[in-house]
Short mmCIF file of C-alpha atoms in Angstrom, two decimals:
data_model
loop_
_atom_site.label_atom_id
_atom_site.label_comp_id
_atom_site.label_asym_id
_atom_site.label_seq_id
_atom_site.Cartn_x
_atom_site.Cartn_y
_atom_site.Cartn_z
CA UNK D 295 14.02 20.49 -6.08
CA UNK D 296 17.00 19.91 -8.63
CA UNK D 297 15.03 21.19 -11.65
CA UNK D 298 13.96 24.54 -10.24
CA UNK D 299 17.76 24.74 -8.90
CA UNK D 300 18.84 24.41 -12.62
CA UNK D 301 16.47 27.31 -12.94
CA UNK D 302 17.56 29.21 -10.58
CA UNK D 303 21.41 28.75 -11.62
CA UNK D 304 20.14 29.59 -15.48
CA UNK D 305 18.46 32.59 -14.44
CA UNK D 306 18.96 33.72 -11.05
CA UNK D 307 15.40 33.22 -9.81
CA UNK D 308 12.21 30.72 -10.51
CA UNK D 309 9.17 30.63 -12.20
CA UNK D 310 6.68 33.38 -10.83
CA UNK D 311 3.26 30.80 -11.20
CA UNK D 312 5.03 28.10 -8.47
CA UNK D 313 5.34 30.89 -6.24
CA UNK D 314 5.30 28.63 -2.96
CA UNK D 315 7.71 26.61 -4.25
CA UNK D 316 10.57 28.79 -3.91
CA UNK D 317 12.95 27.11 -1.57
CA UNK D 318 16.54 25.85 -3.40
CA UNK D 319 19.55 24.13 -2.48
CA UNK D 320 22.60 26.24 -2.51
CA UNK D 321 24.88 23.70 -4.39
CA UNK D 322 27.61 22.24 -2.14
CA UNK D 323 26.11 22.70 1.20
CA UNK D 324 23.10 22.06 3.30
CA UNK D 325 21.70 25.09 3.05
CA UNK D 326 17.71 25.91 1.67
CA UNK D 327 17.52 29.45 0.23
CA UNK D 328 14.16 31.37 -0.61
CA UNK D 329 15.39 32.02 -4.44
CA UNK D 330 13.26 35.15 -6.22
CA UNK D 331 10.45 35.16 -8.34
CA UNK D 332 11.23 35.86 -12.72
CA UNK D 333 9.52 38.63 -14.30
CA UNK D 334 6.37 37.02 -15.61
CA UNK D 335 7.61 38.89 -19.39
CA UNK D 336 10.82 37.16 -18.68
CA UNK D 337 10.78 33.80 -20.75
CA UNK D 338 14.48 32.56 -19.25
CA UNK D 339 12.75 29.64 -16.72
CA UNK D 340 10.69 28.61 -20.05
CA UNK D 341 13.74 28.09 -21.54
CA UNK D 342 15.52 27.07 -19.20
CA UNK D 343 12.62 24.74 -18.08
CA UNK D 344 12.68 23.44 -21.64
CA UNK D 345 16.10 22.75 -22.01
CA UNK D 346 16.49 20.33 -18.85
CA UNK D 347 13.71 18.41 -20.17
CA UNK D 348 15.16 17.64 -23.43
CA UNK D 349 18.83 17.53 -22.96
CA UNK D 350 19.50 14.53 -21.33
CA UNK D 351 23.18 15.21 -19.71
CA UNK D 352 21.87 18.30 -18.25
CA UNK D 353 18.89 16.04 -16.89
CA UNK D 354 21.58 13.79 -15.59
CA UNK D 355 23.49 16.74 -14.25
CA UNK D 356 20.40 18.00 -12.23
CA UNK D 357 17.69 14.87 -11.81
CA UNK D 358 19.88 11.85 -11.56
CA UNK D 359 18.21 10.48 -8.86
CA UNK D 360 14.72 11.03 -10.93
CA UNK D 361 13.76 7.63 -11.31
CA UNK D 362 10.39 5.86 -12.86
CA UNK D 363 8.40 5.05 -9.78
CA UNK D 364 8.63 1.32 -8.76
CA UNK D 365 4.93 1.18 -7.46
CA UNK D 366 2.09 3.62 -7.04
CA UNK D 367 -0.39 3.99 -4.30
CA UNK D 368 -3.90 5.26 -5.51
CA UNK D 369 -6.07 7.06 -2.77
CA UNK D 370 -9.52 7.87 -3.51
CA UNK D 371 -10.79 11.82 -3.40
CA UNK D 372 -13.46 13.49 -2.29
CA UNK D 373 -13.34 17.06 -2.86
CA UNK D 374 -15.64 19.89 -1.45
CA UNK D 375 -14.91 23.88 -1.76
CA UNK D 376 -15.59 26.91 0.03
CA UNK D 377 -14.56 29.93 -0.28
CA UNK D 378 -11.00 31.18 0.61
CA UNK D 379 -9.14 33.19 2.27
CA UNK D 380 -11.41 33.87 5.42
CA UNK D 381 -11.40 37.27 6.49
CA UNK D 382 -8.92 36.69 9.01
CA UNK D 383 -6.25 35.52 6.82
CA UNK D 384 -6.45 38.11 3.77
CA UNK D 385 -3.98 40.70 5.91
CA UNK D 386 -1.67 37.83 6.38
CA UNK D 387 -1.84 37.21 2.29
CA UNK D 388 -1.60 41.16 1.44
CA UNK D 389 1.68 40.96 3.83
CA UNK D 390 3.44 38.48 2.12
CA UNK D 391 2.14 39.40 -1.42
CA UNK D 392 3.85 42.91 -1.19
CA UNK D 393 7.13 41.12 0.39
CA UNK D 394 7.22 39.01 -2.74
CA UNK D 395 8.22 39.41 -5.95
CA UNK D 396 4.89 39.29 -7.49
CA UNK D 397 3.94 42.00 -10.05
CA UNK D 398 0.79 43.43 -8.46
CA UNK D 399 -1.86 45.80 -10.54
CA UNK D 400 -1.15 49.33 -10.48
CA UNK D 401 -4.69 50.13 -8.49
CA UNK D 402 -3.22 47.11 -5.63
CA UNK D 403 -3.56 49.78 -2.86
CA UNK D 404 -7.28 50.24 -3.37
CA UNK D 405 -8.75 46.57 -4.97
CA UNK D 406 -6.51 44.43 -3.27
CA UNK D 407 -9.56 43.20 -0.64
CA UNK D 408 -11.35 41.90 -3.88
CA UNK D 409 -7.90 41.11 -5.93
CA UNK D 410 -6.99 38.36 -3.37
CA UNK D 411 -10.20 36.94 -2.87
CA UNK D 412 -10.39 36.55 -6.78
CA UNK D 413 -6.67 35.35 -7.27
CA UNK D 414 -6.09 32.96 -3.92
CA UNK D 415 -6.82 29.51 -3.83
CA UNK D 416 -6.54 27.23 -0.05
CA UNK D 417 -5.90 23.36 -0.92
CA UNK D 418 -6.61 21.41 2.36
CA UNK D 419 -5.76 17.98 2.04
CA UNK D 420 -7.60 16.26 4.58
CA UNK D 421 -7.09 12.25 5.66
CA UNK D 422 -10.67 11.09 6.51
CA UNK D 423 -9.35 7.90 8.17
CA UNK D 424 -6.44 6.32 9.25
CA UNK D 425 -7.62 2.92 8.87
CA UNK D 426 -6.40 0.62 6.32
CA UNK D 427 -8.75 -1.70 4.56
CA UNK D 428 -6.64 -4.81 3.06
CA UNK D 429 -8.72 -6.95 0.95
CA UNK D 430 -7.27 -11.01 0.36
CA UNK D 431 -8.32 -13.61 -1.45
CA UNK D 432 -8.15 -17.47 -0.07
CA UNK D 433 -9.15 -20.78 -1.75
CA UNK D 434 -12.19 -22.35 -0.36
CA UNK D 435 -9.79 -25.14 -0.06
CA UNK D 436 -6.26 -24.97 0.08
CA UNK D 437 -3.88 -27.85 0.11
CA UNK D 438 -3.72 -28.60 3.63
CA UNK D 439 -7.31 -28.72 3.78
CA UNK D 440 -7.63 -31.45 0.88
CA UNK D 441 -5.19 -33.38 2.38
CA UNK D 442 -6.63 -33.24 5.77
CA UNK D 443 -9.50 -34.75 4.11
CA UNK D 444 -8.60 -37.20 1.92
CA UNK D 445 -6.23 -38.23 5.32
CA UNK D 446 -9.62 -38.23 7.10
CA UNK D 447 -11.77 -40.10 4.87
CA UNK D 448 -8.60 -42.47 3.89
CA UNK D 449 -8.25 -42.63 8.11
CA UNK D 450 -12.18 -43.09 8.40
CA UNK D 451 -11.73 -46.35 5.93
CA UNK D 452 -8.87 -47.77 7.26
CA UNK D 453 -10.42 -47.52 10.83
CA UNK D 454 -13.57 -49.39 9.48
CA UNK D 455 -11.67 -51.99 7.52
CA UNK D 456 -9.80 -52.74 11.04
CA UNK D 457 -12.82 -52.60 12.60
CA UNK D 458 -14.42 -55.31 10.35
CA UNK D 459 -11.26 -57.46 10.49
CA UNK D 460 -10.60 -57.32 13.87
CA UNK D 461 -14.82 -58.72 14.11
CA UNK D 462 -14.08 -61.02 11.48
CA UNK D 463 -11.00 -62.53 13.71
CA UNK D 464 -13.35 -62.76 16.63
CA UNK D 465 -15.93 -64.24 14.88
CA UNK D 466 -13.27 -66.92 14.23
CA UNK D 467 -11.77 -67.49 17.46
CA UNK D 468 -15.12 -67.52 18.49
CA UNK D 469 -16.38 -70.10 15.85
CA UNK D 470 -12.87 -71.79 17.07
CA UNK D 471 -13.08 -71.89 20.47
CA UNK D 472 -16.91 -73.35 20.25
CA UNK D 473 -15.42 -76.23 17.85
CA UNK D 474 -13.01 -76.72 20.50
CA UNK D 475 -15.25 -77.22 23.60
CA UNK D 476 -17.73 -79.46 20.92
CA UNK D 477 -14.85 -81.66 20.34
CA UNK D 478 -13.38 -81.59 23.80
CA UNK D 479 -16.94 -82.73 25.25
CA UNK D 480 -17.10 -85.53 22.30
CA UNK D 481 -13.17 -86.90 23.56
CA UNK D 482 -14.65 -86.80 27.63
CA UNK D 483 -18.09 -88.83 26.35
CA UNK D 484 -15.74 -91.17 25.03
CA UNK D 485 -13.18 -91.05 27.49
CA UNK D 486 -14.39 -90.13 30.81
CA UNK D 487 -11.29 -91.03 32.26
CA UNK D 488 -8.80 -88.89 30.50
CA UNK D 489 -8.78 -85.24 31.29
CA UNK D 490 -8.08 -82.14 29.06
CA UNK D 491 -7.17 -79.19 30.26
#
């Protein structure tokens, strides 16, 4: 918007081939303006068009908040065509062609059903889907997982080691126990008249 306002202050209108794009910024208020179309002969928005491009304090002036783009978004296209305008628009296009500035051929009134046919071009742009397809990548494994499993497996030892201890401290109060009675029924053979508990 700022560049084709430094236009439009250079040379009191904009350039005739961005003919849709004609809306400025009156400076100091909040006000949009339909600015007119150059003379196609007239070469002041090439100049002028030129000179904010490589003078940087009037690109300062006009585009200061022209910035390099932080991050781009890339959509995939699929174009088609038919032809354009349908019937029932072409009145609607003569209308605002004669209202414009545009330089029309001198023979308009009689060729201008095949002139705009010839010379207008419909962009549709079209969203096919709304959905969003987000695509991430995980580790087979991440840390959690690893430890989980080592923690298992070290768990899964641990539990078998106590297992085999805890057997192995049976099997010896067991072994023990049977010395104990063996013994206590020797001491009774030999001393039937003392008692053990």
């Amino acid at each position: 918007m700022n560049i084709f306002q430094n236009r439009y202050d250079q040379c009191g209108c904009t350039d005739p081939r961005q003919w849709t794009a004609r809306s400025i910024m009156i400076p100091g208020t909040d006000q949009i303006m339909k600015a007119p179309l150059c003379n196609t002969t007239d070469q002041c928005y090439t100049n002028a068009r030129t000179r904010i491009t490589n003078t940087i304090s009037i690109w300062n002036q006009f585009c200061s908040d022209c910035s390099q783009a932080c991050s781009t978004v890339d959509f995939t296209i699929t174009t088609s065509a038919v032809s354009a305008p349908s019937t029932t628009h072409v009145p609607v296009i003569k209308k605002f062609v004669e209202k414009s500035d545009i330089i029309l051929p001198k023979n308009w009134s009689n060729t201008w059903q095949s002139e705009i046919p010839k010379n207008y071009v419909a962009v549709d742009i079209v969203c096919e889907t709304t959905r969003v397809e987000t695509y991430t990548q995980d580790a087979s494994v991440s840390g959690v997982d690893l430890l989980s499993n080592v923690g298992g497996h070290t768990g899964l030892w641990i539990g078998i080691s106590f297992l085999s201890i805890m057997e192995l401290v049976e099997m010896l109060y067991r072994l023990i126990r049977y010395d104990y009675y063996i013994l206590k029924g020797k001491i009774r053979r030999r001393n039937p008249e003392q008692t053990f508990f």
